PDB file of C-alpha atoms in Angstrom:
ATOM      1  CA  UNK W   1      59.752 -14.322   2.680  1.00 47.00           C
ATOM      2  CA  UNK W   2      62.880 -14.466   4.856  1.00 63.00           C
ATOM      3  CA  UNK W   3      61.125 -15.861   7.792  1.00 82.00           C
ATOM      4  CA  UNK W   4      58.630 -18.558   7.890  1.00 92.00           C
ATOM      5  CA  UNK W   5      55.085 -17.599   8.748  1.00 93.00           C
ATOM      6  CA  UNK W   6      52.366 -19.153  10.152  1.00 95.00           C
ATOM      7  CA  UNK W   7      48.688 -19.622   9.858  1.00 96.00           C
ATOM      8  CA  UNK W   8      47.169 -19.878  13.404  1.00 96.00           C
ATOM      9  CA  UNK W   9      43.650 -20.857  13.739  1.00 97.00           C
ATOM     10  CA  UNK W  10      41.475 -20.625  16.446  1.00 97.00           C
ATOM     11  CA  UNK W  11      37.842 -22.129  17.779  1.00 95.00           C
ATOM     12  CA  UNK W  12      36.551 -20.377  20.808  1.00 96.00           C
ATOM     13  CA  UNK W  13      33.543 -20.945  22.772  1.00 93.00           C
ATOM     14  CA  UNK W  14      31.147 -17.719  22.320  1.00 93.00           C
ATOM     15  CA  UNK W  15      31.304 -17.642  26.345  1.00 93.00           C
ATOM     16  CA  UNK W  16      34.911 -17.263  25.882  1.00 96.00           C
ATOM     17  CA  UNK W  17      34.898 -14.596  22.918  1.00 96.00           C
ATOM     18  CA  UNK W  18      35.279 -11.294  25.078  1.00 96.00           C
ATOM     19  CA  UNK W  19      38.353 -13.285  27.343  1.00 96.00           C
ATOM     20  CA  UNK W  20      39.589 -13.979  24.283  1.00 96.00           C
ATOM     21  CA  UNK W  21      39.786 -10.982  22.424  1.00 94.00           C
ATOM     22  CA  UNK W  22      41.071  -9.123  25.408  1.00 93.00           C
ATOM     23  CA  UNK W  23      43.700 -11.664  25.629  1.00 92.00           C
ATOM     24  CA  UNK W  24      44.518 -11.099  22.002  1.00 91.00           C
ATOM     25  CA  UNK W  25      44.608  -7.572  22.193  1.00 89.00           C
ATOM     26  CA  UNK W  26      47.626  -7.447  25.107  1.00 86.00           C
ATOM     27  CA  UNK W  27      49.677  -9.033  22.538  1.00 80.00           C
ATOM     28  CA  UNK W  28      48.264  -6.555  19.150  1.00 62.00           C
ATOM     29  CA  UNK W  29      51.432  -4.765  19.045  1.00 59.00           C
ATOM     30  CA  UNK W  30      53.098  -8.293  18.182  1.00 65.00           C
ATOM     31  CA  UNK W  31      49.922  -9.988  16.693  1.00 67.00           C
ATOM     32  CA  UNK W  32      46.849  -8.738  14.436  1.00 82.00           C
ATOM     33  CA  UNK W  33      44.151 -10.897  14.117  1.00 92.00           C
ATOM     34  CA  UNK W  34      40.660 -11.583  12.428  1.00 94.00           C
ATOM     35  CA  UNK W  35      37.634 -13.187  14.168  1.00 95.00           C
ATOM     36  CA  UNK W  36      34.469 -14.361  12.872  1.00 95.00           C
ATOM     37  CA  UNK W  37      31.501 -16.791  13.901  1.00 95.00           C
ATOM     38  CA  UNK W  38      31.717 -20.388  12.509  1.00 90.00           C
ATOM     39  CA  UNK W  39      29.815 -23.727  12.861  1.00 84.00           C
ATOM     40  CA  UNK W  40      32.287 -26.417  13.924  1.00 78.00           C
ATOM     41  CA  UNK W  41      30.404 -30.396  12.948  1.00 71.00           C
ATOM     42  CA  UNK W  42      32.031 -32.618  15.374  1.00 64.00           C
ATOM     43  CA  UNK W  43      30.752 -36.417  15.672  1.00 57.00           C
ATOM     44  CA  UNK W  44      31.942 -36.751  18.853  1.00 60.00           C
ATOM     45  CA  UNK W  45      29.082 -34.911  20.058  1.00 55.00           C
ATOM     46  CA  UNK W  46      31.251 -33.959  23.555  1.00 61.00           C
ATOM     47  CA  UNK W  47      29.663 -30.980  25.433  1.00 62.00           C
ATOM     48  CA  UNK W  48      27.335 -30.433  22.766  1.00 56.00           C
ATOM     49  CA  UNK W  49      24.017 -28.799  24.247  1.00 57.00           C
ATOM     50  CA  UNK W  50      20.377 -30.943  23.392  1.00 58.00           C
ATOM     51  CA  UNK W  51      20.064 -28.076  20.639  1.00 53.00           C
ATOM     52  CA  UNK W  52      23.381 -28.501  19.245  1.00 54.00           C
ATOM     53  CA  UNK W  53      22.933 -32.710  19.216  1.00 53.00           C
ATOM     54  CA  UNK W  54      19.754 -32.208  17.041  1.00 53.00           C
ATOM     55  CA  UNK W  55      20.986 -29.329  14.611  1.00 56.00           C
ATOM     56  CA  UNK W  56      24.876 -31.280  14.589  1.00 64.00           C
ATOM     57  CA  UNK W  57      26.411 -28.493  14.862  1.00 65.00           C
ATOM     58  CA  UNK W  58      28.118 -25.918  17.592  1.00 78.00           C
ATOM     59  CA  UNK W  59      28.806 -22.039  16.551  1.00 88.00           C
ATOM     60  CA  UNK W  60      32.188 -21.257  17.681  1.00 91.00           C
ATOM     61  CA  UNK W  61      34.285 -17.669  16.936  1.00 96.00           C
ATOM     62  CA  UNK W  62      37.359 -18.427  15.001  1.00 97.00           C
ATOM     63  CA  UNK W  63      40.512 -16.235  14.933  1.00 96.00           C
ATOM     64  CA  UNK W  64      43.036 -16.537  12.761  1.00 96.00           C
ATOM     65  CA  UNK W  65      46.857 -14.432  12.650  1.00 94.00           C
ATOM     66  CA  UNK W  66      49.189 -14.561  10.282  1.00 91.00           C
ATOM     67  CA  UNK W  67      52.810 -14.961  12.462  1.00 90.00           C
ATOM     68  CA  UNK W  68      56.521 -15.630  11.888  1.00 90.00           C
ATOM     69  CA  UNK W  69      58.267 -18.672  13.476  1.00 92.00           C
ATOM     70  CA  UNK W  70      59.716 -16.458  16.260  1.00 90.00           C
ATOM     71  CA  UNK W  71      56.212 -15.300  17.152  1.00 89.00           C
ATOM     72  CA  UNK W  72      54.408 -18.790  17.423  1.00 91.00           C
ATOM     73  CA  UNK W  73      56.244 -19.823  20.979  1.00 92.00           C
ATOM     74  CA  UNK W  74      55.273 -16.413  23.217  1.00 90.00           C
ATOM     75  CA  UNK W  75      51.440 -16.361  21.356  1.00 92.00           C
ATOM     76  CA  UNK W  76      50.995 -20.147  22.360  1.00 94.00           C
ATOM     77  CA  UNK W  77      52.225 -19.402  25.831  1.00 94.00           C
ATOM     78  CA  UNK W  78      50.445 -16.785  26.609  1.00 93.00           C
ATOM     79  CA  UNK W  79      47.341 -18.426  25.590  1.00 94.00           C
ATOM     80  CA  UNK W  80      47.852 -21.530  27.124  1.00 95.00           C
ATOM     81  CA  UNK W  81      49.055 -19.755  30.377  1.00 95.00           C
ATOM     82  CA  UNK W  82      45.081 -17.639  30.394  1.00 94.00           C
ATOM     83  CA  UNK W  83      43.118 -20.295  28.894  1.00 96.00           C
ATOM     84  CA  UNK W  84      44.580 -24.393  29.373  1.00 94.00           C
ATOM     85  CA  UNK W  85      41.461 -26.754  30.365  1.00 92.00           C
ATOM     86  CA  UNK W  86      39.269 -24.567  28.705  1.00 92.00           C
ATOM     87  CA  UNK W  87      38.773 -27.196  25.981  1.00 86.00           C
ATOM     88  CA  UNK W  88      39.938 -24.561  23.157  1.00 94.00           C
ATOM     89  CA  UNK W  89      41.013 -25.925  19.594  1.00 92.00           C
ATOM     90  CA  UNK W  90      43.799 -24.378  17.761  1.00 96.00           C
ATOM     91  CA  UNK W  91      46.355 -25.567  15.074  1.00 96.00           C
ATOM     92  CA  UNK W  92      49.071 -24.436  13.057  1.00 98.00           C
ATOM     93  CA  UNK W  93      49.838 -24.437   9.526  1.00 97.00           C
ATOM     94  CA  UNK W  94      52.668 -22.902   7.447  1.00 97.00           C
ATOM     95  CA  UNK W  95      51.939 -20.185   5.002  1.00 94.00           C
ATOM     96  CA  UNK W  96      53.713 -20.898   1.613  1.00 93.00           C
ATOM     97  CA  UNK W  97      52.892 -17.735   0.002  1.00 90.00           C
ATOM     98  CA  UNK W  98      51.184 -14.483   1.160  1.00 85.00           C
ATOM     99  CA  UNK W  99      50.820 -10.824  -0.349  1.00 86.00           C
ATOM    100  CA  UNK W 100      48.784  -8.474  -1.638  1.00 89.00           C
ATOM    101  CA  UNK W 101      47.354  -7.465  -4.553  1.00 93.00           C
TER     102      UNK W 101
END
């Protein structure tokens, strides 16, 4: 690889998952992405409904995109500039090694 590349993940509210994806897909000739549904255990238990609390656990959709280092600053921009205080989680991580086989 001659540029690093990054593993971005992403938990999104299911009443965000249509914003979200639309969001995503302005930026699809830059960015492909995968999405699936996910139960995220927290034990903060912060805005967690009285079925959540009992079961311990929230169901989130997760995205994930493989990017190079000059990618990460415009895709964390742009979703901070359509979605900040909407109490999304997302982190980075680098990608050692990726291919196909």
């Amino acid at each position: 690889m001659n540029d690093k590349q990054y593993l971005v993940t992403i938990n999104v509210p299911p009443s965000l998952e249509e914003a979200f994806v639309d969001c995503l897909l302005t930026l699809e000739s830059e960015f492909g992405f995968s999405s699936f549904q996910v139960n995220a255990h927290d034990h903060k238990n912060e805005n967690l409904s009285s079925a959540e609390q009992v079961f311990g656990r929230q169901r989130k959709i997760r995205f994930q995109m493989y990017l190079s280092e000059a990618g990460l600053p415009e895709l964390l921009a742009h979703l901070k500039s359509e979605f900040t205080g909407s109490g999304i989680h997302y982190w980075v991580m680098p990608v050692l090694e990726n291919g196909i086989l």
